[in-house]
mmCIF file of C-alpha atoms in Angstrom:
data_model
loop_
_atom_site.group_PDB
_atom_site.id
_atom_site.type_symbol
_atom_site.label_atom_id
_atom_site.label_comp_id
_atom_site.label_asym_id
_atom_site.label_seq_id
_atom_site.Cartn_x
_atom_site.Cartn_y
_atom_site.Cartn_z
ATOM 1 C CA UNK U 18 84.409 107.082 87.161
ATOM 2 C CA UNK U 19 88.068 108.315 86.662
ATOM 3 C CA UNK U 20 86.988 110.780 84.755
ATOM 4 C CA UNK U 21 85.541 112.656 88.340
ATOM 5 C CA UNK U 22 88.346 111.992 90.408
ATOM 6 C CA UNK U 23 91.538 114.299 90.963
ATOM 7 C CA UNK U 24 93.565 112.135 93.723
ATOM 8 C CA UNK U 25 93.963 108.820 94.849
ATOM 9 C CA UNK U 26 94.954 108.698 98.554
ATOM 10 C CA UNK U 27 96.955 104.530 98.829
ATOM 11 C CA UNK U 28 96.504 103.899 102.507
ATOM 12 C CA UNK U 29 100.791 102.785 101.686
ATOM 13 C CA UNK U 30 103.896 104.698 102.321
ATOM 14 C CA UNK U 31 107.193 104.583 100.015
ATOM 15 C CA UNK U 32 110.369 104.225 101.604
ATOM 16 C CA UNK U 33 112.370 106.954 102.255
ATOM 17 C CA UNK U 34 115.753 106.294 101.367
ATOM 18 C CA UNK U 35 117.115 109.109 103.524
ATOM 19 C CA UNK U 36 115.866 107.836 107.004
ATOM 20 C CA UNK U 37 118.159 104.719 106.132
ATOM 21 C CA UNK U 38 118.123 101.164 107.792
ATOM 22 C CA UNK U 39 116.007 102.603 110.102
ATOM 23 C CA UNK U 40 113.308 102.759 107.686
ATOM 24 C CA UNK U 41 113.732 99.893 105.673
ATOM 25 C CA UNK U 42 113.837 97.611 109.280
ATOM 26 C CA UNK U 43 110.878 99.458 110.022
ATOM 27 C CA UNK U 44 108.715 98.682 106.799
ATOM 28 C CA UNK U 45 110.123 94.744 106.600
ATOM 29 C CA UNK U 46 108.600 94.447 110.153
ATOM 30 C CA UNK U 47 105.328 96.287 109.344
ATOM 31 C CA UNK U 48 104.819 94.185 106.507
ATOM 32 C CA UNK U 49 105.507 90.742 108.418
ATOM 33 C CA UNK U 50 102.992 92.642 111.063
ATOM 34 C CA UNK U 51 100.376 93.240 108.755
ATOM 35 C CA UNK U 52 100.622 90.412 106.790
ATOM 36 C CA UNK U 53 100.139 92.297 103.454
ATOM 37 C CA UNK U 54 100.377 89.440 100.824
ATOM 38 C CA UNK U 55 103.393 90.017 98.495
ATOM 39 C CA UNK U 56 101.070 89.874 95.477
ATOM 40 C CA UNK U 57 99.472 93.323 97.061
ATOM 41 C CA UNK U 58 102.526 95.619 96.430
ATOM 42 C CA UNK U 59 102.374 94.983 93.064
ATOM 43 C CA UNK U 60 98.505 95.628 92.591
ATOM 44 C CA UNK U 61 99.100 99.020 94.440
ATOM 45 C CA UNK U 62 101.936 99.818 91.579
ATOM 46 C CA UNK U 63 99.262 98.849 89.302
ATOM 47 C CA UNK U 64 96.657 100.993 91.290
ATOM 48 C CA UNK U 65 98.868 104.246 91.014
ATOM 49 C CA UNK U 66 100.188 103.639 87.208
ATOM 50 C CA UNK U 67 96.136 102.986 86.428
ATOM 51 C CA UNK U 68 95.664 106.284 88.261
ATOM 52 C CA UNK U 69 98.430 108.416 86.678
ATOM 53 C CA UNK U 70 97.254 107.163 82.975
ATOM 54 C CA UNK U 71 93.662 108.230 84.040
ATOM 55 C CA UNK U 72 95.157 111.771 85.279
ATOM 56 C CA UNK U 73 94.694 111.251 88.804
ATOM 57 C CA UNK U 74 97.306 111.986 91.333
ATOM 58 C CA UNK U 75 98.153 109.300 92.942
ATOM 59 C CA UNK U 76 99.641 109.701 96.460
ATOM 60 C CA UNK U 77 101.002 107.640 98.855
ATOM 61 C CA UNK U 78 101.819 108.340 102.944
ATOM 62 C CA UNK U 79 104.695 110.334 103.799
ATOM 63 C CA UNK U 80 106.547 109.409 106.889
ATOM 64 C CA UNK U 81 109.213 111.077 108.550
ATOM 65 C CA UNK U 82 112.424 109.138 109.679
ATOM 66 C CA UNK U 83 110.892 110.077 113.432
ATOM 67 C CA UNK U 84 108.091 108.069 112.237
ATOM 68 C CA UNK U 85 109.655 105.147 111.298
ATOM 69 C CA UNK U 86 111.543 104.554 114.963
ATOM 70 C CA UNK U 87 107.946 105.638 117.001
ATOM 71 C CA UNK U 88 106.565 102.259 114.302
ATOM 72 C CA UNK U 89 109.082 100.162 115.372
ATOM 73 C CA UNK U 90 110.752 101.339 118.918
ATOM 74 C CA UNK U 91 112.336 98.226 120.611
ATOM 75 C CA UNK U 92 112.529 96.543 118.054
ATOM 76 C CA UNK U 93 109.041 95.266 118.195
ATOM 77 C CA UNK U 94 106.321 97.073 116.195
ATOM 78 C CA UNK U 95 103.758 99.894 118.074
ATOM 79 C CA UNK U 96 100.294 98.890 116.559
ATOM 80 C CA UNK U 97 99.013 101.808 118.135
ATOM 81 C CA UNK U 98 101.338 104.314 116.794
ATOM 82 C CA UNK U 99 100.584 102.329 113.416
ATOM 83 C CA UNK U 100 97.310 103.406 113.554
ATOM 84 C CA UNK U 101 98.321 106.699 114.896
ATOM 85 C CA UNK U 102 100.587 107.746 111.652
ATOM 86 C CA UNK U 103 98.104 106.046 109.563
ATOM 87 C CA UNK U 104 95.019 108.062 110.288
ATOM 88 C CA UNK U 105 97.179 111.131 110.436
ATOM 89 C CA UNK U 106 98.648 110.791 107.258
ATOM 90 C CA UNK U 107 95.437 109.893 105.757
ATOM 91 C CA UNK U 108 93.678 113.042 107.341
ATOM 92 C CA UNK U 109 96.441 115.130 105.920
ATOM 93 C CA UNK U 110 96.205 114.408 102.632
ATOM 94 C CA UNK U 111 92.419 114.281 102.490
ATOM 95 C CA UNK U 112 92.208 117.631 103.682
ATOM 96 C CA UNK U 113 95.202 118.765 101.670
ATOM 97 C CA UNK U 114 93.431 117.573 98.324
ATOM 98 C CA UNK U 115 90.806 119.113 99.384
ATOM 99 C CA UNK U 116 92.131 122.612 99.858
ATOM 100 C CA UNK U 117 93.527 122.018 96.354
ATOM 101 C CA UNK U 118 90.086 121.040 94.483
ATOM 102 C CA UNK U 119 88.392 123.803 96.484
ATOM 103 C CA UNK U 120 90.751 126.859 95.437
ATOM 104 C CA UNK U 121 90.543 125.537 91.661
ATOM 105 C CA UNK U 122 86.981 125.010 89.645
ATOM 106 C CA UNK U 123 87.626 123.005 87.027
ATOM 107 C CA UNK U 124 89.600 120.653 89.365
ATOM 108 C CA UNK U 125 87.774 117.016 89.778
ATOM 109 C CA UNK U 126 85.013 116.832 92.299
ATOM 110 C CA UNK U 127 85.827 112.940 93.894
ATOM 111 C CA UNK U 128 89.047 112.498 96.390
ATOM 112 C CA UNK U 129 89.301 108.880 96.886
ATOM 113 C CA UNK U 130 90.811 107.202 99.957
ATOM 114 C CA UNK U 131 91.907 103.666 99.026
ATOM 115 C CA UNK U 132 93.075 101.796 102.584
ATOM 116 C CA UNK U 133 91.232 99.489 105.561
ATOM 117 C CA UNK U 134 87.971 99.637 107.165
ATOM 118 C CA UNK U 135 88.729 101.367 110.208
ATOM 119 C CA UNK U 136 90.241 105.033 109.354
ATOM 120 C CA UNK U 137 87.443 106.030 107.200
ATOM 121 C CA UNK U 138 84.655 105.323 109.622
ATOM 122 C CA UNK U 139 81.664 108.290 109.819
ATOM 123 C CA UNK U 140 80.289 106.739 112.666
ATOM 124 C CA UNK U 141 83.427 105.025 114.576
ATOM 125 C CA UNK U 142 83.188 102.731 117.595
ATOM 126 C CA UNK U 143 84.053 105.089 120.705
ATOM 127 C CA UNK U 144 87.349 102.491 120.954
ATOM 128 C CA UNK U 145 88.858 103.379 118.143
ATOM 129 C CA UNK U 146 87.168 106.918 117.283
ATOM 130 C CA UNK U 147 90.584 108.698 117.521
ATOM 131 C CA UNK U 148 91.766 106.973 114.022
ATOM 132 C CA UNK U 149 89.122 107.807 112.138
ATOM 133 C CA UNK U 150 89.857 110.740 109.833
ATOM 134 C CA UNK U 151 86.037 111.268 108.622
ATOM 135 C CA UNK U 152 84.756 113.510 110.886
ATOM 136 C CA UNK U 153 87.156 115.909 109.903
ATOM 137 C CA UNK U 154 87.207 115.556 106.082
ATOM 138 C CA UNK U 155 83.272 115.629 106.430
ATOM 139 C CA UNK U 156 83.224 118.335 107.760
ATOM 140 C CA UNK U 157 85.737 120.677 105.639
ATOM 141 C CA UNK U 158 83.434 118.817 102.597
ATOM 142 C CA UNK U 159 80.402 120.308 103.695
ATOM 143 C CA UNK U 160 79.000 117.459 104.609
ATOM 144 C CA UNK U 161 79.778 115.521 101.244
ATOM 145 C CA UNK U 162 82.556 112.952 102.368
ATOM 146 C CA UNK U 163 81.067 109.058 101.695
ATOM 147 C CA UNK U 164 82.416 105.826 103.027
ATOM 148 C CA UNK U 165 82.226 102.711 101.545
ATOM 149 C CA UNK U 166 83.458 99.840 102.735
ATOM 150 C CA UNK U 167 84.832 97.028 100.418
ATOM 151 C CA UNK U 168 83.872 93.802 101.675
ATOM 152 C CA UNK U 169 85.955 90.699 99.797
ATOM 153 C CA UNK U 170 83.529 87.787 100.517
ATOM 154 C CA UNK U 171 85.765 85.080 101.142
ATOM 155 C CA UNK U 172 88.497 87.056 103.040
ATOM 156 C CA UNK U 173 85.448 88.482 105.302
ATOM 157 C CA UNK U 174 84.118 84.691 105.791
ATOM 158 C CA UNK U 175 87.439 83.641 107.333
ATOM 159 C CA UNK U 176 87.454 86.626 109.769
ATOM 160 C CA UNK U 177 85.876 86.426 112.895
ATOM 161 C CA UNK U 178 85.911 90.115 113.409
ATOM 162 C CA UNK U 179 83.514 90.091 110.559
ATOM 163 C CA UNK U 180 80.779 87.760 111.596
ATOM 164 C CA UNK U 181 79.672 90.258 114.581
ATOM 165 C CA UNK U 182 79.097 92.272 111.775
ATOM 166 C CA UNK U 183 74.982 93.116 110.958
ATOM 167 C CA UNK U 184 76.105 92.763 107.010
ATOM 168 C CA UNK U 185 77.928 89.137 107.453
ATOM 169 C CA UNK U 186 74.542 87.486 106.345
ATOM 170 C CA UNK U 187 75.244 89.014 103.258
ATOM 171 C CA UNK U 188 78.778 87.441 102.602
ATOM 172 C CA UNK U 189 77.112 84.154 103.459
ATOM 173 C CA UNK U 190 74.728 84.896 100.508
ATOM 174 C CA UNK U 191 77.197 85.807 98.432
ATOM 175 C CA UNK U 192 77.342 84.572 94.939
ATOM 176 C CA UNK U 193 78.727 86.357 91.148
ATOM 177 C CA UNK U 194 77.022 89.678 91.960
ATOM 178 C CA UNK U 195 77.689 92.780 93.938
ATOM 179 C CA UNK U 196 75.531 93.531 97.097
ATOM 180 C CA UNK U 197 75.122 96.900 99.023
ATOM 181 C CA UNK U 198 74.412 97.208 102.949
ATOM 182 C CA UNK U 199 73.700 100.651 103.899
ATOM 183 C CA UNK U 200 75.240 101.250 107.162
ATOM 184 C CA UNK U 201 73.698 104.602 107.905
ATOM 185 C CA UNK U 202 73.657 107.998 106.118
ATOM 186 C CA UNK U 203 76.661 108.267 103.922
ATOM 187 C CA UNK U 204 77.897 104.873 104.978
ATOM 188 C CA UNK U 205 78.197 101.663 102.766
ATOM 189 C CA UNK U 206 79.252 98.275 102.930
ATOM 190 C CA UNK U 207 79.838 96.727 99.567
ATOM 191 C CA UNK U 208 79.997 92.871 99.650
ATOM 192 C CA UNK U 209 81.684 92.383 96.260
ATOM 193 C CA UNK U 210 80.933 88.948 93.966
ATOM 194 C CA UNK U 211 82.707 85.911 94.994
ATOM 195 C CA UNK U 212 85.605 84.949 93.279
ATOM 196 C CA UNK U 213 85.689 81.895 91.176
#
């Protein structure tokens, strides 16, 4: 479906080399934080040179060196002003693509959002509501903004978050086909095929 999408938001940032140590200490710790395996940095090359062949704009979070000392202030990282910066970032550049496809007709209808499970909620948790960026991309779509959630069956299985979750019967079912849990109105799961 390249063919209908104009940008590719990577829930990722790049280093910016003029923020300095600062921002290279930060990122180091974020990873170790997040756990990101190192195999994962190269897919998300892969991901944006896949996206810029296709014509898609790929495009990635842009912090400011502010950003990267309220990540990591003491030393220590802030997973709440992680998921601050995230979901603004993401919010930014949703809405900014979409100001760009709107103003231009022959642009590509689709924006995708490639990133976790939690910032592109429709129908957040009251918790964590205030890093969600879909209410307010739904809403300057019309009403046209879709989430689907990407559900890796054995990475799901060995996360406890995941087994409160109504779909979870589904990874337990899961076998070498794709299965779809509709959530509510404009809101998907997708339990993808087991890996062999």
């Amino acid at each position: 479906f390249s063919d209908r999408v104009s940008d590719l938001i990577i829930e990722t940032w790049i280093v910016d080399p003029n923020c300095g140590k600062a921002a290279v200490t930060a990122t180091q710790k974020m990873e170790t934080e997040v756990k990101r395996p190192e195999a994962t940095k190269s897919e998300i090359a892969v991901l944006a040179d896949v996206a810029r062949a296709a014509k898609v704009q790929p495009h990635a979070l842009n912090l400011s060196c502010a950003d990267y000392a309220t990540l990591v202030p003491q030393g220590e990282v802030d997973a709440l002003a992680m998921l601050t910066l995230t979901t603004r970032e993401l919010k930014r550049i949703a809405l900014s693509a979409v100001v760009h496809r709107d103003k231009d007709p022959a642009h590509r209808p689709w924006i995708v959002v490639y990133g976790g499970a939690l910032h592109n909620d429709r129908f957040p948790d009251p918790a964590v509501a205030e890093w969600s960026y879909a209410a307010a991309v739904d809403q300057r779509t019309k009403d046209r903004y879709v989430e689907i959630d990407l559900i890796i069956p054995e990475l799901a299985a060995a996360d406890r978050v995941s087994h409160s979750q109504p779909w979870f019967s589904l990874v337990e079912s899961a076998g070498d086909w794709i299965q779809v849990w509709k959530r509510n109105e404009r809101s998907f799961v997708v339990i993808l095929a087991r890996t062999r």
